[in-house]
Amino acid sequence: MKRFLPVDELARDERFVRTSIVAGFNDPRNGRATERAISSARLEPGRAAAPDRARALMHGIFVGEIQALEGAGRTTFDFDDADAPFALKLDMARQCWDEARHVEISVKLGEHMGTEIGEYTESTFLYEAACVPDPAMRLSGVNRALEGLAIDVFNTMKEFGDASGDPVLHFCEDWMLADEVTHVKMGSDWLRRLTEQDPDRRARALEFQRTVDKLFSLGGFRGETEENPVQIARRFRELAGFDTDEIDEIAALAAEALADARSREAVAG
Amino acid sequence: MRLSIVPEEFTLVLYDADLVRSTVEEVAAAVGFPDSVEVSLEVDEELAQPLTGSYVDVRDGVLHLWYSGGNVEDTLRARHLDPVRARREFAMGLLRGMDRLDPAFHDAPADDELTDAQRALWDVAAEGRAERAGIAMRPDRARYVYRLACGFTDEADAEYDRLRGGAPTSWADLAATAQRLAPNATTPRTGRRDDLRRRR
């Protein structure tokens, strides 16, 4: 079996259609929706287009879970025991089990919400972030940044289910959220252990985490204002081991990402 | 049918106005929309998937249909029209428009004044009729939207099946159904959503 599998060799059937994040940046409609009198971009049942926005996000969660499974799976295999201790690989194997279950749950939730596999495109940048050659960076970029984002997304969906009285969505998201808290904590613990004697490596890993955190704030997708569909879940991030300064930093990165998007839109006219 | 389309030419998206026109005409024939009624259709090309929304109103005898561009957009190819989605959307709009032209619905509030539950119930009834007219619909999608508005309850599901199987006879019937469901809806909502047509 091949180590460090490139993204274009991921196994997908004909239902999956890939899209690139760059194509989205060039859409001439970008930013025009902000000219509309929309009171809040938060993903809540009473907001404009809530059902379709929730459905699209659920499909994004589904493909994200597949890639998270693939990323954790690669970490169990890509490294020698000297680079990644067996106990770390065991934790990653356990995470694979969780992610596989999340994929199944997300498929069922998609059906529950009236969508189907392949209704929306798949962007593979989650897996690409999971392909860095240093296991410490994978832990910071995937377990702390991306699984941290999953905490925010799942909490948003859990609240959506709660507000709409949807017991299925609420219950499923709550369970998956609990797993994500564990994944983040696992990443934090292993990052500390792997970089205990190497502060430079730890600094590089945390810098990579910041890059991923900003990238995945996706021009305002996640944040703490009315302009952000997904809200930062401070309480659950604390449970996962983030301290207040770290959460404040993520909020600042998210605000930067939104400001960058607005600048791009202004330049594009 | 006299049909005007706004815009006459799409510039932000790759929609073909002629295809939009022929789709509306084909669907109108399928659902039995009266030839004598003038229709004004606006597809707002500034709005994309998944920011969807639509409004159907009759003013001075003219049926006004407004759709977010996202309603008819191909979810796999940004900025391209999805003809299947377009058929579904236009069928729903024309059928609700036919209701609005019926005197039994003249006291219905404008679309932007409907509650979520009223709108969802009306959409379900239109979906059922569209399906019987041979338009391929997505009942799984409709059921979820309906449940968000009317509750995830057995009573609401029973009402869904009833409405999907037959049209409401009047606005009063539809409004009464919404009223009946409201107290038992898991999260009754009477408020209205933001109107996507309005600019800041």
Short mmCIF file of C-alpha atoms in Angstrom, two decimals, chain A residues 1-211:
data_model
loop_
_atom_site.label_atom_id
_atom_site.label_comp_id
_atom_site.label_asym_id
_atom_site.label_seq_id
_atom_site.Cartn_x
_atom_site.Cartn_y
_atom_site.Cartn_z
CA MET A 1 0.00 0.00 0.00
CA LYS A 2 1.18 3.49 -0.88
CA ARG A 3 2.19 6.00 1.79
CA PHE A 4 1.12 9.66 1.51
CA LEU A 5 -1.77 9.12 -0.89
CA PRO A 6 -2.32 12.14 -3.18
CA VAL A 7 -5.75 13.73 -3.14
CA ASP A 8 -6.50 12.75 -6.74
CA GLU A 9 -6.18 9.08 -5.83
CA LEU A 10 -8.94 9.10 -3.22
CA ALA A 11 -11.59 6.48 -3.92
CA ARG A 12 -14.91 7.97 -5.02
CA ASP A 13 -17.75 6.63 -7.13
CA GLU A 14 -19.60 8.47 -9.89
CA ARG A 15 -21.92 10.22 -7.45
CA PHE A 16 -19.14 12.50 -6.24
CA VAL A 17 -18.34 15.65 -8.19
CA ARG A 18 -15.30 17.65 -7.13
CA THR A 19 -15.05 21.37 -7.10
CA SER A 20 -12.15 23.68 -6.38
CA ILE A 21 -12.31 26.42 -3.80
CA VAL A 22 -10.73 28.79 -6.36
CA ALA A 23 -13.72 28.49 -8.68
CA GLY A 24 -15.90 29.84 -5.89
CA PHE A 25 -13.65 32.87 -5.42
CA ASN A 26 -14.22 33.86 -9.05
CA ASP A 27 -18.01 33.79 -8.97
CA PRO A 28 -19.21 37.28 -10.04
CA ARG A 29 -22.16 36.99 -7.63
CA ASN A 30 -19.89 36.94 -4.59
CA GLY A 31 -20.85 39.55 -2.03
CA ARG A 32 -24.07 40.58 -3.75
CA ALA A 33 -26.22 38.83 -1.16
CA THR A 34 -24.80 41.17 1.48
CA GLU A 35 -26.64 44.01 -0.26
CA ARG A 36 -29.94 42.38 0.63
CA ALA A 37 -31.83 43.29 3.79
CA ILE A 38 -31.03 40.04 5.57
CA SER A 39 -31.12 40.51 9.31
CA SER A 40 -28.70 37.70 10.12
CA ALA A 41 -26.60 35.15 8.27
CA ARG A 42 -26.77 32.76 11.23
CA LEU A 43 -28.00 29.31 10.37
CA GLU A 44 -31.28 29.29 12.27
CA PRO A 45 -34.64 27.80 11.23
CA GLY A 46 -36.42 31.14 10.87
CA ARG A 47 -33.78 32.73 8.64
CA ALA A 48 -33.94 33.10 4.88
CA ALA A 49 -33.38 29.89 2.90
CA ALA A 50 -32.76 27.93 6.12
CA PRO A 51 -33.80 24.49 4.77
CA ASP A 52 -31.52 24.62 1.72
CA ARG A 53 -28.64 26.14 3.67
CA ALA A 54 -28.95 23.41 6.30
CA ARG A 55 -29.10 20.72 3.63
CA ALA A 56 -26.02 22.05 1.84
CA LEU A 57 -24.13 22.22 5.13
CA MET A 58 -25.16 18.67 6.00
CA HIS A 59 -23.76 17.45 2.69
CA GLY A 60 -20.57 19.37 3.43
CA ILE A 61 -20.39 17.63 6.81
CA PHE A 62 -20.86 14.28 5.10
CA VAL A 63 -17.97 14.72 2.65
CA GLY A 64 -15.90 16.28 5.43
CA GLU A 65 -16.43 13.16 7.54
CA ILE A 66 -15.27 10.95 4.68
CA GLN A 67 -12.09 13.00 4.35
CA ALA A 68 -11.56 13.06 8.13
CA LEU A 69 -11.79 9.26 8.05
CA GLU A 70 -9.29 9.15 5.21
CA GLY A 71 -6.96 11.61 6.96
CA ALA A 72 -6.95 9.77 10.29
CA GLY A 73 -6.56 6.50 8.41
CA ARG A 74 -3.50 7.80 6.58
CA THR A 75 -1.88 8.81 9.86
CA THR A 76 -2.14 5.23 11.13
CA PHE A 77 -0.15 4.12 8.08
CA ASP A 78 1.98 6.93 6.67
CA PHE A 79 4.58 7.06 9.45
CA ASP A 80 7.09 4.75 11.08
CA ASP A 81 6.72 4.19 14.79
CA ALA A 82 9.71 6.47 15.35
CA ASP A 83 7.78 9.41 13.83
CA ALA A 84 4.38 8.49 15.20
CA PRO A 85 4.26 6.19 18.26
CA PHE A 86 2.03 3.13 18.11
CA ALA A 87 -0.25 4.58 20.80
CA LEU A 88 -0.84 7.64 18.61
CA LYS A 89 -1.75 5.38 15.69
CA LEU A 90 -4.11 3.48 17.97
CA ASP A 91 -5.84 6.74 18.85
CA MET A 92 -6.07 7.57 15.14
CA ALA A 93 -7.57 4.13 14.48
CA ARG A 94 -10.15 4.83 17.16
CA GLN A 95 -10.86 8.16 15.47
CA CYS A 96 -11.37 6.30 12.16
CA TRP A 97 -14.06 4.27 13.88
CA ASP A 98 -15.76 7.49 15.02
CA GLU A 99 -15.46 9.12 11.59
CA ALA A 100 -16.88 6.08 9.83
CA ARG A 101 -19.86 6.22 12.16
CA HIS A 102 -20.20 9.96 11.47
CA VAL A 103 -20.26 9.28 7.73
CA GLU A 104 -23.13 6.83 8.22
CA ILE A 105 -24.99 9.22 10.49
CA SER A 106 -24.49 12.12 8.07
CA VAL A 107 -25.87 10.08 5.18
CA LYS A 108 -28.96 9.27 7.24
CA LEU A 109 -29.33 12.88 8.34
CA GLY A 110 -29.03 13.99 4.72
CA GLU A 111 -31.88 11.66 3.80
CA HIS A 112 -33.87 12.94 6.77
CA MET A 113 -33.40 16.50 5.48
CA GLY A 114 -34.29 15.61 1.91
CA THR A 115 -30.95 15.48 0.19
CA GLU A 116 -28.88 12.67 -1.23
CA ILE A 117 -25.25 11.69 -1.72
CA GLY A 118 -23.76 13.76 -4.53
CA GLU A 119 -26.43 16.43 -4.60
CA TYR A 120 -23.73 18.98 -3.87
CA THR A 121 -20.10 19.10 -4.91
CA GLU A 122 -17.16 17.93 -2.84
CA SER A 123 -14.20 20.13 -2.09
CA THR A 124 -11.22 18.11 -0.90
CA PHE A 125 -9.22 20.73 0.92
CA LEU A 126 -9.86 19.04 4.27
CA TYR A 127 -8.01 15.95 3.07
CA GLU A 128 -5.30 18.13 1.53
CA ALA A 129 -4.72 19.74 4.94
CA ALA A 130 -4.45 16.23 6.35
CA CYS A 131 -1.62 15.33 3.98
CA VAL A 132 1.25 17.29 5.54
CA PRO A 133 4.28 15.07 6.03
CA ASP A 134 4.87 15.96 9.71
CA PRO A 135 2.57 14.11 12.15
CA ALA A 136 2.74 17.05 14.57
CA MET A 137 1.32 19.30 11.86
CA ARG A 138 -1.42 16.79 11.12
CA LEU A 139 -2.39 16.88 14.78
CA SER A 140 -2.47 20.68 14.87
CA GLY A 141 -4.02 21.14 11.43
CA VAL A 142 -6.52 18.30 11.49
CA ASN A 143 -7.28 17.42 15.10
CA ARG A 144 -7.08 20.90 16.56
CA ALA A 145 -8.08 23.16 13.63
CA LEU A 146 -10.44 21.02 11.57
CA GLU A 147 -11.95 18.96 14.34
CA GLY A 148 -12.27 22.26 16.21
CA LEU A 149 -14.23 23.60 13.26
CA ALA A 150 -16.35 20.44 13.43
CA ILE A 151 -17.19 21.37 17.04
CA ASP A 152 -18.47 24.76 15.81
CA VAL A 153 -20.40 23.22 12.91
CA PHE A 154 -21.97 20.41 14.92
CA ASN A 155 -22.96 22.75 17.70
CA THR A 156 -24.59 25.05 15.13
CA MET A 157 -26.48 22.11 13.64
CA LYS A 158 -27.43 20.82 17.08
CA GLU A 159 -28.89 24.22 17.91
CA PHE A 160 -30.66 24.25 14.52
CA GLY A 161 -32.24 20.91 15.40
CA ASP A 162 -33.16 22.14 18.85
CA ALA A 163 -34.71 25.40 17.58
CA SER A 164 -36.72 23.61 14.89
CA GLY A 165 -37.89 20.88 17.24
CA ASP A 166 -36.15 18.24 15.17
CA PRO A 167 -35.27 15.52 17.67
CA VAL A 168 -33.34 13.44 15.12
CA LEU A 169 -30.97 16.21 14.10
CA HIS A 170 -30.49 17.44 17.66
CA PHE A 171 -29.73 13.98 19.04
CA CYS A 172 -27.35 12.92 16.26
CA GLU A 173 -25.39 16.16 16.28
CA ASP A 174 -25.06 16.03 20.06
CA TRP A 175 -23.47 12.59 19.89
CA MET A 176 -21.11 13.52 17.08
CA LEU A 177 -20.18 16.70 18.91
CA ALA A 178 -19.07 14.64 21.89
CA ASP A 179 -16.76 12.64 19.61
CA GLU A 180 -15.27 15.81 18.12
CA VAL A 181 -14.43 17.14 21.57
CA THR A 182 -12.49 13.91 22.14
CA HIS A 183 -10.68 14.21 18.80
CA VAL A 184 -9.54 17.75 19.56
CA LYS A 185 -8.37 16.77 23.02
CA MET A 186 -6.50 13.82 21.57
CA GLY A 187 -4.78 16.14 19.10
CA SER A 188 -3.79 18.59 21.81
CA ASP A 189 -2.37 15.83 24.04
CA TRP A 190 -0.36 14.21 21.26
CA LEU A 191 0.90 17.51 19.91
CA ARG A 192 2.25 18.33 23.37
CA ARG A 193 3.90 14.93 23.67
CA LEU A 194 5.43 14.85 20.19
CA THR A 195 6.92 18.33 20.48
CA GLU A 196 7.91 18.23 24.14
CA GLN A 197 11.63 18.45 23.33
CA ASP A 198 11.30 20.54 20.19
CA PRO A 199 9.78 24.01 20.70
CA ASP A 200 10.51 25.04 17.10
CA ARG A 201 8.54 22.11 15.77
CA ARG A 202 5.68 22.95 18.11
CA ALA A 203 5.74 26.57 16.92
CA ARG A 204 5.65 25.46 13.28
CA ALA A 205 2.75 23.12 14.02
CA LEU A 206 0.78 25.87 15.77
CA GLU A 207 1.48 28.25 12.89
CA PHE A 208 0.08 25.63 10.52
CA GLN A 209 -2.97 25.39 12.75
CA ARG A 210 -3.49 29.16 12.48
CA THR A 211 -3.24 28.94 8.68
#
